[in-house]
């Protein structure tokens, strides 16, 4: 069974701090890894990673994938209160070489930024 | 606004009852996915439909069923409800049967189900 594990489960930091969120996975037929931010209800897309070692960056957020060690990290620098959210990691994998792709989500990291 | 519409937003019902959750995908999206999010288990994939046909199945209980109609909207039916079914149920949609295929799936705001 595909497995996605995120750590830490919860993190509380002060505004301006830098945080690193972790996601490790065990899946067959890996396709891609995605990061989502969930503030109130619907998760919103942040990054999709398919290749090892290539950093994706968007403002203060960046993410990188290591397909050999089967993990990804999401970094947020100079955190702001608006970064408070649940950050979800999801891995897309297929049950065979020809289909039945599905996204498996981790339980998320709840990040709280204190002013 | 993702363009995915879910109704109802909130629902409170008693154990043993049956409810139907409704989802309208983004315009042009052929795939609909259903996810269940509870406090301790994160987002659990339930089922996917593509253009009216079941495409992939996750950890969906036998008491739950879903379908996608010709106009591409989808319904998730939950029956013989138990307290443990209380959760946020998300619908998501994407253009193709492959969840990402270079794009992403787009989530609705969710339907919050409370079973009492």
CSV table of C-alpha atoms in Angstrom, one decimal:
chain,number,residue,atom,x,y,z
A,1,UNK,CA,0.0,0.0,0.0
A,2,UNK,CA,1.3,3.5,-0.9
A,3,UNK,CA,2.4,5.5,2.1
A,4,UNK,CA,3.2,9.2,2.6
A,5,UNK,CA,4.5,10.4,5.9
A,6,UNK,CA,4.9,14.0,6.9
A,7,UNK,CA,6.8,15.5,9.7
A,8,UNK,CA,6.5,17.3,12.0
A,9,UNK,CA,2.8,16.9,12.6
A,10,UNK,CA,2.7,20.4,14.1
A,11,UNK,CA,5.1,23.3,14.2
A,12,UNK,CA,4.8,26.7,16.0
A,13,UNK,CA,7.4,29.4,15.2
A,14,UNK,CA,7.7,33.1,15.4
A,15,UNK,CA,7.2,35.4,12.4
A,16,UNK,CA,10.4,35.8,10.5
A,17,UNK,CA,11.7,32.3,11.3
A,18,UNK,CA,12.6,29.8,8.6
A,19,UNK,CA,10.8,26.4,8.6
A,20,UNK,CA,11.5,23.1,6.9
A,21,UNK,CA,8.7,20.6,6.4
A,22,UNK,CA,9.4,17.0,5.5
A,23,UNK,CA,7.6,14.4,3.4
A,24,UNK,CA,8.8,10.8,2.9
A,25,UNK,CA,7.1,8.3,0.7
A,26,UNK,CA,6.9,4.6,-0.2
A,27,UNK,CA,5.0,4.0,-3.4
A,28,UNK,CA,5.3,1.8,-6.5
A,29,UNK,CA,5.5,3.5,-9.9
A,30,UNK,CA,6.2,7.0,-8.6
A,31,UNK,CA,4.9,9.7,-11.0
A,32,UNK,CA,5.2,13.0,-9.0
A,33,UNK,CA,5.1,14.7,-5.6
A,34,UNK,CA,2.9,17.6,-4.9
A,35,UNK,CA,2.7,20.2,-2.1
A,36,UNK,CA,-0.6,21.8,-1.1
A,37,UNK,CA,-1.5,24.5,1.4
A,38,UNK,CA,-4.8,24.2,3.2
A,39,UNK,CA,-5.8,27.3,5.1
A,40,UNK,CA,-9.5,27.1,5.8
A,41,UNK,CA,-11.0,24.4,3.6
A,42,UNK,CA,-9.9,23.5,0.1
A,43,UNK,CA,-6.2,22.7,-0.4
A,44,UNK,CA,-4.5,24.9,-2.9
A,45,UNK,CA,-1.6,23.8,-5.1
A,46,UNK,CA,1.9,24.9,-4.4
A,47,UNK,CA,4.4,22.8,-6.3
A,48,UNK,CA,4.7,19.7,-8.4
A,49,UNK,CA,8.0,17.9,-8.4
A,50,UNK,CA,9.0,15.1,-10.7
A,51,UNK,CA,12.8,15.2,-11.0
A,52,UNK,CA,15.4,14.9,-8.2
A,53,UNK,CA,17.5,17.8,-7.3
A,54,UNK,CA,15.7,20.5,-9.1
A,55,UNK,CA,14.4,23.2,-6.8
A,56,UNK,CA,11.0,24.7,-7.4
A,57,UNK,CA,10.7,28.2,-6.0
A,58,UNK,CA,7.8,30.6,-5.5
A,59,UNK,CA,8.6,33.7,-3.5
A,60,UNK,CA,9.6,32.6,0.0
A,61,UNK,CA,8.6,29.0,-0.6
A,62,UNK,CA,10.8,26.4,-2.2
A,63,UNK,CA,10.8,22.7,-2.5
A,64,UNK,CA,13.1,19.9,-3.6
A,65,UNK,CA,12.7,16.2,-4.3
A,66,UNK,CA,15.2,13.4,-3.6
A,67,UNK,CA,14.0,10.3,-5.5
A,68,UNK,CA,16.8,8.2,-4.3
A,69,UNK,CA,16.1,8.7,-0.6
A,70,UNK,CA,12.3,9.0,-1.3
A,71,UNK,CA,11.6,12.4,0.3
A,72,UNK,CA,10.9,16.0,-0.3
A,73,UNK,CA,11.2,19.1,1.8
A,74,UNK,CA,9.3,22.4,1.7
A,75,UNK,CA,11.1,25.4,3.0
A,76,UNK,CA,9.5,28.7,4.0
A,77,UNK,CA,11.8,31.6,4.7
A,78,UNK,CA,10.9,34.8,6.6
A,79,UNK,CA,7.6,33.3,7.7
A,80,UNK,CA,4.5,35.5,8.0
A,81,UNK,CA,1.3,35.0,9.9
A,82,UNK,CA,-0.4,34.3,6.5
A,83,UNK,CA,1.7,31.2,6.2
A,84,UNK,CA,-0.2,29.6,9.0
A,85,UNK,CA,-1.9,26.6,7.5
A,86,UNK,CA,-1.8,22.8,7.1
A,87,UNK,CA,0.7,21.8,4.5
A,88,UNK,CA,-0.1,18.6,2.6
A,89,UNK,CA,2.2,16.5,0.7
A,90,UNK,CA,0.8,14.1,-1.9
A,91,UNK,CA,2.4,11.5,-4.1
A,92,UNK,CA,1.0,10.4,-7.4
A,93,UNK,CA,1.7,6.8,-8.3
A,94,UNK,CA,0.2,4.2,-10.5
A,95,UNK,CA,-0.7,0.6,-9.6
A,96,UNK,CA,0.8,-0.7,-12.8
A,97,UNK,CA,2.8,0.7,-15.7
A,98,UNK,CA,-0.4,1.5,-17.5
A,99,UNK,CA,-2.8,3.2,-15.3
A,100,UNK,CA,-4.8,3.5,-12.2
A,101,UNK,CA,-2.9,6.6,-11.1
A,102,UNK,CA,-3.9,8.1,-7.8
A,103,UNK,CA,-2.8,10.7,-5.3
A,104,UNK,CA,-2.0,9.6,-1.8
A,105,UNK,CA,-1.8,12.3,0.8
A,106,UNK,CA,0.1,12.6,4.0
A,107,UNK,CA,-1.6,13.7,7.2
A,108,UNK,CA,-0.2,17.1,6.8
A,109,UNK,CA,1.9,19.5,8.9
A,110,UNK,CA,0.0,22.1,10.9
A,111,UNK,CA,2.1,25.3,10.8
A,112,UNK,CA,1.3,28.2,13.2
A,113,UNK,CA,3.2,31.4,12.9
A,114,UNK,CA,3.1,33.6,16.0
A,115,UNK,CA,3.3,37.4,15.4
B,1,UNK,CA,-12.3,30.0,-6.2
B,2,UNK,CA,-11.3,26.8,-7.8
B,3,UNK,CA,-14.4,26.4,-9.9
B,4,UNK,CA,-15.4,23.1,-8.2
B,5,UNK,CA,-18.7,23.4,-6.4
B,6,UNK,CA,-19.8,21.2,-3.6
B,7,UNK,CA,-23.1,21.1,-1.8
B,8,UNK,CA,-24.1,21.1,1.0
B,9,UNK,CA,-21.4,22.9,2.8
B,10,UNK,CA,-22.5,21.6,6.2
B,11,UNK,CA,-24.7,18.6,7.1
B,12,UNK,CA,-25.7,17.2,10.5
B,13,UNK,CA,-27.4,13.8,10.5
B,14,UNK,CA,-28.1,10.9,12.8
B,15,UNK,CA,-26.4,7.5,12.9
B,16,UNK,CA,-28.0,5.0,10.5
B,17,UNK,CA,-29.1,7.7,8.1
B,18,UNK,CA,-28.2,8.2,4.4
B,19,UNK,CA,-26.9,11.4,2.8
B,20,UNK,CA,-25.9,12.5,-0.7
B,21,UNK,CA,-23.1,14.9,-1.3
B,22,UNK,CA,-23.0,16.7,-4.7
B,23,UNK,CA,-20.1,18.0,-6.8
B,24,UNK,CA,-19.9,20.0,-10.0
B,25,UNK,CA,-16.5,19.9,-11.5
B,26,UNK,CA,-14.7,22.8,-13.2
B,27,UNK,CA,-15.9,23.6,-16.6
B,28,UNK,CA,-14.1,21.2,-19.1
B,29,UNK,CA,-12.9,18.8,-16.4
B,30,UNK,CA,-13.8,15.2,-17.1
B,31,UNK,CA,-12.4,13.6,-13.9
B,32,UNK,CA,-14.0,13.9,-10.5
B,33,UNK,CA,-12.3,12.6,-7.3
B,34,UNK,CA,-13.7,12.2,-3.8
B,35,UNK,CA,-11.6,12.5,-0.7
B,36,UNK,CA,-12.4,12.1,3.0
B,37,UNK,CA,-10.5,14.2,5.5
B,38,UNK,CA,-10.7,13.4,9.2
B,39,UNK,CA,-8.6,14.9,11.9
B,40,UNK,CA,-6.3,12.0,12.5
B,41,UNK,CA,-6.0,10.5,9.0
B,42,UNK,CA,-5.5,13.4,6.6
B,43,UNK,CA,-6.9,13.2,3.1
B,44,UNK,CA,-8.0,9.8,2.1
B,45,UNK,CA,-8.7,9.0,-1.5
B,46,UNK,CA,-12.1,7.4,-2.0
B,47,UNK,CA,-12.9,7.1,-5.6
B,48,UNK,CA,-12.3,8.7,-9.0
B,49,UNK,CA,-14.6,8.9,-12.0
B,50,UNK,CA,-13.6,9.9,-15.5
B,51,UNK,CA,-16.2,10.9,-18.1
B,52,UNK,CA,-18.9,8.9,-16.3
B,53,UNK,CA,-16.8,5.7,-15.7
B,54,UNK,CA,-15.2,4.6,-12.5
B,55,UNK,CA,-11.4,5.1,-13.0
B,56,UNK,CA,-9.7,4.3,-9.7
B,57,UNK,CA,-10.8,3.2,-6.3
B,58,UNK,CA,-9.2,3.9,-2.9
B,59,UNK,CA,-10.3,3.2,0.6
B,60,UNK,CA,-14.0,3.5,0.0
B,61,UNK,CA,-16.3,1.6,2.4
B,62,UNK,CA,-19.0,-0.6,1.0
B,63,UNK,CA,-21.6,1.6,2.6
B,64,UNK,CA,-20.4,4.4,0.4
B,65,UNK,CA,-21.1,4.7,-3.3
B,66,UNK,CA,-20.6,7.3,-6.0
B,67,UNK,CA,-21.5,8.0,-9.6
B,68,UNK,CA,-20.8,10.6,-12.3
B,69,UNK,CA,-23.7,11.7,-14.5
B,70,UNK,CA,-23.7,12.6,-18.2
B,71,UNK,CA,-23.4,16.3,-17.3
B,72,UNK,CA,-20.2,15.3,-15.4
B,73,UNK,CA,-21.5,16.3,-12.0
B,74,UNK,CA,-21.0,13.6,-9.3
B,75,UNK,CA,-22.7,12.4,-6.2
B,76,UNK,CA,-21.3,10.6,-3.2
B,77,UNK,CA,-23.8,8.5,-1.3
B,78,UNK,CA,-23.1,7.6,2.3
B,79,UNK,CA,-25.4,5.2,4.0
B,80,UNK,CA,-25.9,3.5,7.4
B,81,UNK,CA,-23.9,6.4,8.8
B,82,UNK,CA,-21.7,5.9,11.8
B,83,UNK,CA,-20.1,8.4,14.2
B,84,UNK,CA,-16.8,7.7,12.6
B,85,UNK,CA,-18.0,8.9,9.2
B,86,UNK,CA,-18.0,12.5,10.5
B,87,UNK,CA,-15.4,14.3,8.3
B,88,UNK,CA,-14.8,16.8,5.6
B,89,UNK,CA,-15.6,15.3,2.2
B,90,UNK,CA,-13.7,17.0,-0.7
B,91,UNK,CA,-14.5,16.7,-4.3
B,92,UNK,CA,-11.8,17.6,-6.8
B,93,UNK,CA,-11.6,17.7,-10.6
B,94,UNK,CA,-9.0,17.6,-13.3
B,95,UNK,CA,-8.9,17.7,-17.1
B,96,UNK,CA,-7.7,14.2,-17.7
B,97,UNK,CA,-7.9,10.8,-16.0
B,98,UNK,CA,-4.3,11.3,-14.8
B,99,UNK,CA,-4.5,13.4,-11.6
B,100,UNK,CA,-1.6,15.6,-12.5
B,101,UNK,CA,-0.6,15.1,-16.2
B,102,UNK,CA,1.3,18.4,-16.0
B,103,UNK,CA,-1.5,20.2,-14.3
B,104,UNK,CA,-3.1,19.6,-10.9
B,105,UNK,CA,-6.4,18.6,-9.5
B,106,UNK,CA,-8.6,21.4,-8.2
B,107,UNK,CA,-10.4,21.0,-4.9
B,108,UNK,CA,-13.9,22.2,-3.9
B,109,UNK,CA,-14.5,23.8,-0.5
B,110,UNK,CA,-15.7,20.5,0.9
B,111,UNK,CA,-18.8,19.3,2.6
B,112,UNK,CA,-18.6,19.0,6.4
B,113,UNK,CA,-20.6,16.0,7.6
B,114,UNK,CA,-21.3,15.6,11.3
B,115,UNK,CA,-23.0,12.3,12.4
B,116,UNK,CA,-24.6,12.5,15.8
